mmJSON file of the N, C-alpha and C atoms, coordinates in Angstrom:
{"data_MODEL":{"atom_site":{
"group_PDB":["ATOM","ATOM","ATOM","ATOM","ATOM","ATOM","ATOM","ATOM","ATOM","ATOM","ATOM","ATOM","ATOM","ATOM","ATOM","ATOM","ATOM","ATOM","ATOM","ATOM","ATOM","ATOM","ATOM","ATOM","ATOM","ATOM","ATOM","ATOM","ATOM","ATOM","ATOM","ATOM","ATOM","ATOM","ATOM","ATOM","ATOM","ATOM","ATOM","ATOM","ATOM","ATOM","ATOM","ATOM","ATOM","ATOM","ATOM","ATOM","ATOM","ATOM","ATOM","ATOM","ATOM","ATOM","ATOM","ATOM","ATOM","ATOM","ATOM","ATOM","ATOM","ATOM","ATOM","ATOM","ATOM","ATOM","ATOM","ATOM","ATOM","ATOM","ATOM","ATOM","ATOM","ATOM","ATOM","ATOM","ATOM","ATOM","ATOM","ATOM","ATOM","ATOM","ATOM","ATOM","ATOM","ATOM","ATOM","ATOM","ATOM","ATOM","ATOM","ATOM","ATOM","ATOM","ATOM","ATOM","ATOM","ATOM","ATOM","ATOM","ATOM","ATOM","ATOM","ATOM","ATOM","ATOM","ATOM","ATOM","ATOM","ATOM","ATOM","ATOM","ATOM","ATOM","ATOM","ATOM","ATOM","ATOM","ATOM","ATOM","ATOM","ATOM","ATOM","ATOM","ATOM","ATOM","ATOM","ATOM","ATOM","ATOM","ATOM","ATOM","ATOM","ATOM","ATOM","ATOM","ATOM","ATOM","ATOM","ATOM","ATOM","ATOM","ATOM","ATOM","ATOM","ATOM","ATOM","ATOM","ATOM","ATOM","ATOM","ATOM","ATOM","ATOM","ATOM","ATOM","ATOM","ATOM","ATOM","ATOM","ATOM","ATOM","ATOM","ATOM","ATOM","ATOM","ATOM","ATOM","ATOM","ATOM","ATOM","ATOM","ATOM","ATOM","ATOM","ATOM","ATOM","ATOM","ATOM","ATOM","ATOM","ATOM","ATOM","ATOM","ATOM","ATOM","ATOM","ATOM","ATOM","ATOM","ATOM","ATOM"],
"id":[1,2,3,4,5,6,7,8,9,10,11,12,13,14,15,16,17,18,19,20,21,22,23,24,25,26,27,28,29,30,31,32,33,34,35,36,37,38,39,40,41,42,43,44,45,46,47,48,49,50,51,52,53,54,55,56,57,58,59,60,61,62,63,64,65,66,67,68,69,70,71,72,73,74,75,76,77,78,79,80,81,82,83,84,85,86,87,88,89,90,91,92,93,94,95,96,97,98,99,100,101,102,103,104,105,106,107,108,109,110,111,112,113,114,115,116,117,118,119,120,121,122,123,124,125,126,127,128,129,130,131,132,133,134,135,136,137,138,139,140,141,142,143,144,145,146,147,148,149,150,151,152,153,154,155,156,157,158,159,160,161,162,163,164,165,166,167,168,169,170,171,172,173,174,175,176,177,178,179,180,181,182,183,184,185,186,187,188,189,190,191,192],
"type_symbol":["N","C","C","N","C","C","N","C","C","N","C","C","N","C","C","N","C","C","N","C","C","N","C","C","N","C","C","N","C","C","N","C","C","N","C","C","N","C","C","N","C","C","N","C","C","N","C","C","N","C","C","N","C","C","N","C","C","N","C","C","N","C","C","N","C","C","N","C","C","N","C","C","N","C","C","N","C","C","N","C","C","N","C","C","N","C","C","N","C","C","N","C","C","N","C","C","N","C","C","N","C","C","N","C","C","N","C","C","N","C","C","N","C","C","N","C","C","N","C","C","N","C","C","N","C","C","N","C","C","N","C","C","N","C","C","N","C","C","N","C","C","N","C","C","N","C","C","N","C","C","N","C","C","N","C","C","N","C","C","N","C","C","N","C","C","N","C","C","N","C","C","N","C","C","N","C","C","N","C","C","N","C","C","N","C","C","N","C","C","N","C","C"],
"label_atom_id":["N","CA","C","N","CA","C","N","CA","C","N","CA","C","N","CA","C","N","CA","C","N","CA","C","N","CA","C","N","CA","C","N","CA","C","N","CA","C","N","CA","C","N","CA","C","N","CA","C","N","CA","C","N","CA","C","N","CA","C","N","CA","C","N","CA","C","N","CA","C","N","CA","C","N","CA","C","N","CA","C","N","CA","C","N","CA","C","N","CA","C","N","CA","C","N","CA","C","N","CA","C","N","CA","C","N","CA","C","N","CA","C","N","CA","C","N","CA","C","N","CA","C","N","CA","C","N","CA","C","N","CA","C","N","CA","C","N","CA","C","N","CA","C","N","CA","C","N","CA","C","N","CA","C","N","CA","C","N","CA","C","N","CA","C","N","CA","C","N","CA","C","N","CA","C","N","CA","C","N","CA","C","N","CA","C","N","CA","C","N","CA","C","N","CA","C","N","CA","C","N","CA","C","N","CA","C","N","CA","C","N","CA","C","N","CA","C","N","CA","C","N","CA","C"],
"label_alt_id":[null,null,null,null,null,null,null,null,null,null,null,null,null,null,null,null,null,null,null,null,null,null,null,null,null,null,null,null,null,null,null,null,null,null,null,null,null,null,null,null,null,null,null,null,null,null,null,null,null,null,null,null,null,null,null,null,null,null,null,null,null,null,null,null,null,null,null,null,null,null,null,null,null,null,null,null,null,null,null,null,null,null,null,null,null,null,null,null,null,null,null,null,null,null,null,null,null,null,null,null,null,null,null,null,null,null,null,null,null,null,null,null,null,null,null,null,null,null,null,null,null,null,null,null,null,null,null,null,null,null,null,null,null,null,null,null,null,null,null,null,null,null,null,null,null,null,null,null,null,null,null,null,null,null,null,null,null,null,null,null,null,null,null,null,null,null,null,null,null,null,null,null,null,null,null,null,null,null,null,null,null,null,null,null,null,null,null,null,null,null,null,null],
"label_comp_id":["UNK","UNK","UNK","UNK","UNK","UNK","UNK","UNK","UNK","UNK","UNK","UNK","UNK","UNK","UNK","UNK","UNK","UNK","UNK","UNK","UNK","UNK","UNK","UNK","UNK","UNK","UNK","UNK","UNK","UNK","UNK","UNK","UNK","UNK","UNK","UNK","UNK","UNK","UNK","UNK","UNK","UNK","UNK","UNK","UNK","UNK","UNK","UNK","UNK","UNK","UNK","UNK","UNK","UNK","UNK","UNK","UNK","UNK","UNK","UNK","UNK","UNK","UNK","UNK","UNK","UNK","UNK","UNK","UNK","UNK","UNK","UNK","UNK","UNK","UNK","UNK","UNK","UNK","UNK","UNK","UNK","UNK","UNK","UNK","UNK","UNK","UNK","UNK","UNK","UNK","UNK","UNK","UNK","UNK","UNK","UNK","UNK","UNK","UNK","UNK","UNK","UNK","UNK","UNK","UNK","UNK","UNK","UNK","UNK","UNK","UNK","UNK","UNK","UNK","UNK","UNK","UNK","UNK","UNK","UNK","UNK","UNK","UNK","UNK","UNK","UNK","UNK","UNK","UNK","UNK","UNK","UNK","UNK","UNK","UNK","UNK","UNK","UNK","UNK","UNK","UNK","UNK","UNK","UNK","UNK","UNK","UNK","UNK","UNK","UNK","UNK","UNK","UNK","UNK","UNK","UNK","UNK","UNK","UNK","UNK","UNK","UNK","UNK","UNK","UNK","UNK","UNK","UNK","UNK","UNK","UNK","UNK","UNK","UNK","UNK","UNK","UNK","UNK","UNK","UNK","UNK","UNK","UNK","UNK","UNK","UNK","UNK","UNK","UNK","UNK","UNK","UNK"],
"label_asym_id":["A","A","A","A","A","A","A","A","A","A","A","A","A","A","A","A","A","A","A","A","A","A","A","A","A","A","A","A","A","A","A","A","A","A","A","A","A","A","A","A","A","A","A","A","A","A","A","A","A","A","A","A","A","A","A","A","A","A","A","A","A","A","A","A","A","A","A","A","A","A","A","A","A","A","A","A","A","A","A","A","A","A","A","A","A","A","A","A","A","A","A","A","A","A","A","A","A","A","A","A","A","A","A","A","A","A","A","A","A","A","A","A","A","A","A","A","A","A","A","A","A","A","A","A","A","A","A","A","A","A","A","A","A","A","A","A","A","A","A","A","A","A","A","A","A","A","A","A","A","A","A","A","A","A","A","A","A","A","A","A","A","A","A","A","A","A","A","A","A","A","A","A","A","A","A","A","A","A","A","A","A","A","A","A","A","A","A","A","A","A","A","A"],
"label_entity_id":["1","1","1","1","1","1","1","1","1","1","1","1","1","1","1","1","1","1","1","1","1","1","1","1","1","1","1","1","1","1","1","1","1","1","1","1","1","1","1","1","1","1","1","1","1","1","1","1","1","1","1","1","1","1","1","1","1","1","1","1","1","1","1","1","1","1","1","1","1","1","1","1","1","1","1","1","1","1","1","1","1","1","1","1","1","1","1","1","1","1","1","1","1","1","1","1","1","1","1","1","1","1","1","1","1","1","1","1","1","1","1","1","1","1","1","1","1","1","1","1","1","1","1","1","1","1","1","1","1","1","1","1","1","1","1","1","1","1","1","1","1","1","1","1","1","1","1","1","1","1","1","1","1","1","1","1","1","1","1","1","1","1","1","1","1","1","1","1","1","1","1","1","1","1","1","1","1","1","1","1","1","1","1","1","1","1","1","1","1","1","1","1"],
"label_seq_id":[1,1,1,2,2,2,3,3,3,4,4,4,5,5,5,6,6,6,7,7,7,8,8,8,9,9,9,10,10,10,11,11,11,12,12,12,13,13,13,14,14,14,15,15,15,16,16,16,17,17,17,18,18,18,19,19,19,20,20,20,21,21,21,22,22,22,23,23,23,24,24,24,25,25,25,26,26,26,27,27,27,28,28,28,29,29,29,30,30,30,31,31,31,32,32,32,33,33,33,34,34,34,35,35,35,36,36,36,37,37,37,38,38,38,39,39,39,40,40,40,41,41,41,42,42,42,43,43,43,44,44,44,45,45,45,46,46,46,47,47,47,48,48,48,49,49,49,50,50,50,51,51,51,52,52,52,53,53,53,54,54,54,55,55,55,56,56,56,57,57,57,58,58,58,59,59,59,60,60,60,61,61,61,62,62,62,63,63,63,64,64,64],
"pdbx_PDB_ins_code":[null,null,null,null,null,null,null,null,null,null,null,null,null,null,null,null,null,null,null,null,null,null,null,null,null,null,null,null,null,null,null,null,null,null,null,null,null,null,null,null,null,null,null,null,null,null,null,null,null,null,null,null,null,null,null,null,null,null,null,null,null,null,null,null,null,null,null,null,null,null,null,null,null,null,null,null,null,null,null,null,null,null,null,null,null,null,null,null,null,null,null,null,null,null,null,null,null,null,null,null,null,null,null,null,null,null,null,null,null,null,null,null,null,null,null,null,null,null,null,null,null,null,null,null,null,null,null,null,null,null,null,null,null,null,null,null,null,null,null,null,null,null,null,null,null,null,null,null,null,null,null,null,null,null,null,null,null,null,null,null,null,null,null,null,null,null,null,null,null,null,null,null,null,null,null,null,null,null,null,null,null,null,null,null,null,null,null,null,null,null,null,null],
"Cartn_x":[-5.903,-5.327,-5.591,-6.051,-5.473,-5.085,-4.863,-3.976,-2.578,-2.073,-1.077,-0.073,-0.703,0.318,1.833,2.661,3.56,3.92,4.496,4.669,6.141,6.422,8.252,8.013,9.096,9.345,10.653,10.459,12.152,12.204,13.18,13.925,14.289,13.513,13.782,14.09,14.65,15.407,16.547,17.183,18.642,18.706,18.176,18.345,17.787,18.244,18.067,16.9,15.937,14.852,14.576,13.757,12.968,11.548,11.005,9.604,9.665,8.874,8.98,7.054,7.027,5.523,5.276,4.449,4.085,3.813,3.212,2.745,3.799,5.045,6.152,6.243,5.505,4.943,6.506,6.933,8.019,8.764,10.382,11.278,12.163,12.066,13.164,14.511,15.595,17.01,16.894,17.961,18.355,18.269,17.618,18.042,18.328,19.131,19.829,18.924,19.703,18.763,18.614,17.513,16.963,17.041,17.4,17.368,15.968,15.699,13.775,14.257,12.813,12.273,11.294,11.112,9.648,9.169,7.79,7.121,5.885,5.71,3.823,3.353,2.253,1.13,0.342,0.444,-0.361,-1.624,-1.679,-2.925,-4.05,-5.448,-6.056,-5.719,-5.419,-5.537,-5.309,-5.195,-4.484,-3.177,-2.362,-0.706,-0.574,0.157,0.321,2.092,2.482,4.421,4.337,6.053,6.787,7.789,8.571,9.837,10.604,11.492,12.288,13.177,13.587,14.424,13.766,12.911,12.026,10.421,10.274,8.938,7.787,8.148,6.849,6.332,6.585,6.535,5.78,4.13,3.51,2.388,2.36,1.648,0.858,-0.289,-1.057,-1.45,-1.109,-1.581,-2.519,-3.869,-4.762,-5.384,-4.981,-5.148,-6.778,-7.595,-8.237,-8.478],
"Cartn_y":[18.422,19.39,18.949,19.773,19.469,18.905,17.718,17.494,18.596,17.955,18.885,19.907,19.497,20.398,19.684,20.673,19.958,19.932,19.609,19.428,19.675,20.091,20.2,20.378,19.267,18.73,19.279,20.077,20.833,20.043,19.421,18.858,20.03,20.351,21.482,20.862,19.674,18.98,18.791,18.178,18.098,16.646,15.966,14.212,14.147,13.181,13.107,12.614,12.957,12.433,12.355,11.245,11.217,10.697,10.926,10.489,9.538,8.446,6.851,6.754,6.511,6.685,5.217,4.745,3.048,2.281,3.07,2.485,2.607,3.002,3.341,4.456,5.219,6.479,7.714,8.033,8.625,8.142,8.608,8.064,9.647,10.154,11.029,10.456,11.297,10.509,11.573,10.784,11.219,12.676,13.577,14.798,15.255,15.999,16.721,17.704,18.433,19.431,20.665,21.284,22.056,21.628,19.77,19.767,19.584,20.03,19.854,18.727,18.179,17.368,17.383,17.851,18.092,16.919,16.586,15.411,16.395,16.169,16.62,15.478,16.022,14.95,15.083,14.131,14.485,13.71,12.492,11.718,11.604,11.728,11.861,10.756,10.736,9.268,9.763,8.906,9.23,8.143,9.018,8.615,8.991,7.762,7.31,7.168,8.078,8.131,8.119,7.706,7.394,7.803,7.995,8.387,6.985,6.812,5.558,5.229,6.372,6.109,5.924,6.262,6.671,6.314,4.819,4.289,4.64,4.652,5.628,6.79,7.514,8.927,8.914,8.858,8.593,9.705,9.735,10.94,10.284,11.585,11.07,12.087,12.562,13.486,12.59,13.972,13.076,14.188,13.463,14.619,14.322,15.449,15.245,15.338],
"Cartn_z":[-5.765,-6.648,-8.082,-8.871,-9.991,-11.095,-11.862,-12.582,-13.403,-13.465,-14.125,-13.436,-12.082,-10.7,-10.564,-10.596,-9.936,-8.189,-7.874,-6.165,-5.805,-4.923,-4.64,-3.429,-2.959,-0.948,-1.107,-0.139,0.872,2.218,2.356,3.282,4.313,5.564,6.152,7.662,7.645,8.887,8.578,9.577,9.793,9.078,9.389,8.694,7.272,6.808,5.301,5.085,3.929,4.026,2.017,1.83,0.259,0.308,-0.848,-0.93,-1.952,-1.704,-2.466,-2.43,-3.732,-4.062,-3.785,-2.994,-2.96,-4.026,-5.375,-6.266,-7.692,-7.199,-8.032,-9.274,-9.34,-9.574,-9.603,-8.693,-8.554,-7.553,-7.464,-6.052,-6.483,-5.223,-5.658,-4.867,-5.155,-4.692,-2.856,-2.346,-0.497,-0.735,0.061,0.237,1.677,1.42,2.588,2.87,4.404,4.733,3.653,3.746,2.626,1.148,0.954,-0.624,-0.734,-2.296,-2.755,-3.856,-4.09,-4.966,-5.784,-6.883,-7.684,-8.669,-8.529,-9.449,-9.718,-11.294,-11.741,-11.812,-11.422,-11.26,-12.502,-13.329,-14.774,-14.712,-13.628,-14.18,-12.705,-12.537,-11.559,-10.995,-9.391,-8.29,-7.075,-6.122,-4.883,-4.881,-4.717,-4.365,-2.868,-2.62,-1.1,-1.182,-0.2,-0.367,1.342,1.097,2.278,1.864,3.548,3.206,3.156,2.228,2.49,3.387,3.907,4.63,6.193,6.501,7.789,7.047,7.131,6.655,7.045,8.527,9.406,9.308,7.976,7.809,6.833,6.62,5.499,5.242,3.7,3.423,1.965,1.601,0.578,-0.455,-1.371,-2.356,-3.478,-3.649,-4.129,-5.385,-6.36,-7.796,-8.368,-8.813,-9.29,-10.748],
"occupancy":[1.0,1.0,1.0,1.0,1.0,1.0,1.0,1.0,1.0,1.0,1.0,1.0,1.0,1.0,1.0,1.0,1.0,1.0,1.0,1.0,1.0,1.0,1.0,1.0,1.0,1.0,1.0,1.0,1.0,1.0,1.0,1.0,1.0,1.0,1.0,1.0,1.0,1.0,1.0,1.0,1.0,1.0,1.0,1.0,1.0,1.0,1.0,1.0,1.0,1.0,1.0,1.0,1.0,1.0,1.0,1.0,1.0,1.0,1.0,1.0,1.0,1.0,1.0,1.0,1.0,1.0,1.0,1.0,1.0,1.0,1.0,1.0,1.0,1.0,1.0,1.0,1.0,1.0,1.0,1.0,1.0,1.0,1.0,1.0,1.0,1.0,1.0,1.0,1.0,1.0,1.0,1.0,1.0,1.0,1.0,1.0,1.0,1.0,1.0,1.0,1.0,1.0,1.0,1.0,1.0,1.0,1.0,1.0,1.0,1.0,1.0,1.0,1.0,1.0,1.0,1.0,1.0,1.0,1.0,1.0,1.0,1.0,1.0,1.0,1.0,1.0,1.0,1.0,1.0,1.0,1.0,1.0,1.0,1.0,1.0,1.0,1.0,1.0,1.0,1.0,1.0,1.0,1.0,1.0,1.0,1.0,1.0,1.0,1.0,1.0,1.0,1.0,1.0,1.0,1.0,1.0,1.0,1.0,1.0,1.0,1.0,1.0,1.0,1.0,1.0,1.0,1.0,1.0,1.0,1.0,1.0,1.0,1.0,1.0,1.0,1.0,1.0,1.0,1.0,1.0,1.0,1.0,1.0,1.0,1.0,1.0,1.0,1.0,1.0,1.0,1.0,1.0],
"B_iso_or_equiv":[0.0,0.0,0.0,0.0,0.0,0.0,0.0,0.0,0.0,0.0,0.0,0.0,0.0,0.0,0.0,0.0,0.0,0.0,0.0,0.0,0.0,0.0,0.0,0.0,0.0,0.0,0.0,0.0,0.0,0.0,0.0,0.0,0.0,0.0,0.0,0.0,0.0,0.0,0.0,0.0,0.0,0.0,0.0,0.0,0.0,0.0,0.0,0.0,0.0,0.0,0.0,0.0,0.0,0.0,0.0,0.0,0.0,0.0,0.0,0.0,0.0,0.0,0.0,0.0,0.0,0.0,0.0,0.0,0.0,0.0,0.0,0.0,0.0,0.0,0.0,0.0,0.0,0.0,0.0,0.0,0.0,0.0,0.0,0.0,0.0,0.0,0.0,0.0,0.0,0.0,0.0,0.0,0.0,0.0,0.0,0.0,0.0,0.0,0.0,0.0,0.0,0.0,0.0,0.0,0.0,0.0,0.0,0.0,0.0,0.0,0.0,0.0,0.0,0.0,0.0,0.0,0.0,0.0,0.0,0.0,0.0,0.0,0.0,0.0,0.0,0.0,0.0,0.0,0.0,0.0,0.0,0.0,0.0,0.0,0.0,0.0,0.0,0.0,0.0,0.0,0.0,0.0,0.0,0.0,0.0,0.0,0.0,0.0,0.0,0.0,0.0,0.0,0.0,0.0,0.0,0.0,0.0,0.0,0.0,0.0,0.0,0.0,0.0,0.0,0.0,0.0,0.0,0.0,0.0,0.0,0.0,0.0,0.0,0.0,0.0,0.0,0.0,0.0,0.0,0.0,0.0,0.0,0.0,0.0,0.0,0.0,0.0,0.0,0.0,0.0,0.0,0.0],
"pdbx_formal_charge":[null,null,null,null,null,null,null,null,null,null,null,null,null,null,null,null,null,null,null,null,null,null,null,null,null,null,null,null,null,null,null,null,null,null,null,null,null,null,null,null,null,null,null,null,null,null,null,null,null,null,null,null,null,null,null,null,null,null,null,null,null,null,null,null,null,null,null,null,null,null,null,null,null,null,null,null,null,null,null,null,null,null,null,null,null,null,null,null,null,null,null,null,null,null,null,null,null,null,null,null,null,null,null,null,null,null,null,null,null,null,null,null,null,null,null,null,null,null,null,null,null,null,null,null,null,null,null,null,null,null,null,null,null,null,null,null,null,null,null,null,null,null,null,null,null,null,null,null,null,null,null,null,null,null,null,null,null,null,null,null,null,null,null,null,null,null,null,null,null,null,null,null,null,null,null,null,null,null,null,null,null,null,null,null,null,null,null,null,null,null,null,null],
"auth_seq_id":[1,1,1,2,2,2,3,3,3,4,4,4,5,5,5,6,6,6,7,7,7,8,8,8,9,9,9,10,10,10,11,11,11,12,12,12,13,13,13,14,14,14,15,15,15,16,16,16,17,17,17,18,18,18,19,19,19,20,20,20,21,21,21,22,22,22,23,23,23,24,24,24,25,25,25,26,26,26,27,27,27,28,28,28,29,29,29,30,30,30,31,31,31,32,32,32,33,33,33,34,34,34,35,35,35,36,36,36,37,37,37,38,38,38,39,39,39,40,40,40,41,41,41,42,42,42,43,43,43,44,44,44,45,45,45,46,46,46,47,47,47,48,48,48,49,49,49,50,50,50,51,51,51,52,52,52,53,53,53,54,54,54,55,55,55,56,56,56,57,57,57,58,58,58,59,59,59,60,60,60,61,61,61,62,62,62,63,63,63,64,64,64],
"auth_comp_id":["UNK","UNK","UNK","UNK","UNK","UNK","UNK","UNK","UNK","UNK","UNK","UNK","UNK","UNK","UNK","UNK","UNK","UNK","UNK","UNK","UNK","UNK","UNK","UNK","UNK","UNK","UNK","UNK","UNK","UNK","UNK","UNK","UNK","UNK","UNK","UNK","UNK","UNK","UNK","UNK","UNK","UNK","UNK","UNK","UNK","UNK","UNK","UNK","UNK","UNK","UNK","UNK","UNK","UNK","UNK","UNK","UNK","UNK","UNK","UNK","UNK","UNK","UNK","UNK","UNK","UNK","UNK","UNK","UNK","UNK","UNK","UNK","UNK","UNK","UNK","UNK","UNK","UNK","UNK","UNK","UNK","UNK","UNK","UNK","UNK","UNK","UNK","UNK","UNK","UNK","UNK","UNK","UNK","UNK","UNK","UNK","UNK","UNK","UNK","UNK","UNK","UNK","UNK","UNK","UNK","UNK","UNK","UNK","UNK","UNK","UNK","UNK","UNK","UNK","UNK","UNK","UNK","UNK","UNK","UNK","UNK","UNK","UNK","UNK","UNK","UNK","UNK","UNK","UNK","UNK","UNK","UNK","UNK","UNK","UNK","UNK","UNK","UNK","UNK","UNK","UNK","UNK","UNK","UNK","UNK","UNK","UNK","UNK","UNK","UNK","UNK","UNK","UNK","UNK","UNK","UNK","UNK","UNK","UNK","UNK","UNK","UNK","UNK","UNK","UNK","UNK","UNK","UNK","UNK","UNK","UNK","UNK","UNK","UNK","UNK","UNK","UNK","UNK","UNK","UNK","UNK","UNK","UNK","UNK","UNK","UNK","UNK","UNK","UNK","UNK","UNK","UNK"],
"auth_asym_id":["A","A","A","A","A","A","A","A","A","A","A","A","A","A","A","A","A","A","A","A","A","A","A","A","A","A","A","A","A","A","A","A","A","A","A","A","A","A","A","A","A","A","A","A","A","A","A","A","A","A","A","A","A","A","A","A","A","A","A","A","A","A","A","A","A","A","A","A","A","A","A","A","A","A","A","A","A","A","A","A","A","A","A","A","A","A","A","A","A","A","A","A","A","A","A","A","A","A","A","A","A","A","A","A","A","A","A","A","A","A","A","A","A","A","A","A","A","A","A","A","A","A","A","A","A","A","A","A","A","A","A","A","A","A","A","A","A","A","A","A","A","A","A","A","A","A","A","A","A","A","A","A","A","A","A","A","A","A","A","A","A","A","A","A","A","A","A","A","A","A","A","A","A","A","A","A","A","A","A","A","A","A","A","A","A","A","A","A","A","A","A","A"],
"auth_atom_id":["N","CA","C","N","CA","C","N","CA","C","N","CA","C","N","CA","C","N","CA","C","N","CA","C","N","CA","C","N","CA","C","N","CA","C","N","CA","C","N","CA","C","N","CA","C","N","CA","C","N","CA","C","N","CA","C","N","CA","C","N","CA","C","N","CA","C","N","CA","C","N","CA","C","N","CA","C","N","CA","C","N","CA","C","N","CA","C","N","CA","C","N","CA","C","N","CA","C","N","CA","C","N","CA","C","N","CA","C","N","CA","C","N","CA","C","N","CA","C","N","CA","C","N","CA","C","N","CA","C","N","CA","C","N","CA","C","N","CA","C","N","CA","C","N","CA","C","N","CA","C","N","CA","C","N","CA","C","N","CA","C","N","CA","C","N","CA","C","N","CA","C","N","CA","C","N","CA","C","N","CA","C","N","CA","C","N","CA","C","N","CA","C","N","CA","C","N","CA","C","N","CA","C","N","CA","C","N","CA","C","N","CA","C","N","CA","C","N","CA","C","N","CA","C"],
"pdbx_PDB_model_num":[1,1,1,1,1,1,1,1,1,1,1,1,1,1,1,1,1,1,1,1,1,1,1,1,1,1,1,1,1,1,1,1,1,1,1,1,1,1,1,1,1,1,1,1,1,1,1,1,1,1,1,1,1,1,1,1,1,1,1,1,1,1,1,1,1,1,1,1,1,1,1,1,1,1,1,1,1,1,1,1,1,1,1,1,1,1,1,1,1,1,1,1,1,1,1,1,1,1,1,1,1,1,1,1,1,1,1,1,1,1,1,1,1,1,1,1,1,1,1,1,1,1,1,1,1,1,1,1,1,1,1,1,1,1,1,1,1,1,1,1,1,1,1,1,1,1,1,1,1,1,1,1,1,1,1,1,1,1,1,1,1,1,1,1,1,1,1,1,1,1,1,1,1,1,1,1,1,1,1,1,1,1,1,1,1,1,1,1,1,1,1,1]
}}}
């Protein structure tokens, strides 16, 4: 995507879930079911997130 996109995660489960950027980039706080979270991405890379709470849950947005 992009630079300059922003992104927003909806929590559309029952358990609480956040996204924790590996490279400390963004952390959003616990969200509940249906809470969102928005970060822009202003600078080109690939960002690699997890959920913190559930480590095994890994994802990668990659800005150009």
């Amino acid at each position: 995507m992009p630079a300059g996109t922003t992104v927003t995660w909806t929590n559309k489960d029952e358990e609480p879930h956040n996204v924790v950027a590996e490279d400390g980039a963004f952390r959003s706080p616990g969200m509940d079911a249906q809470g969102t979270f928005s970060h822009q991405f202003t600078k080109a890379g690939t960002y690699t997130y997890v959920c913190g709470i559930h480590p095994f849950m890994k994802a990668t947005v990659v800005v150009r």
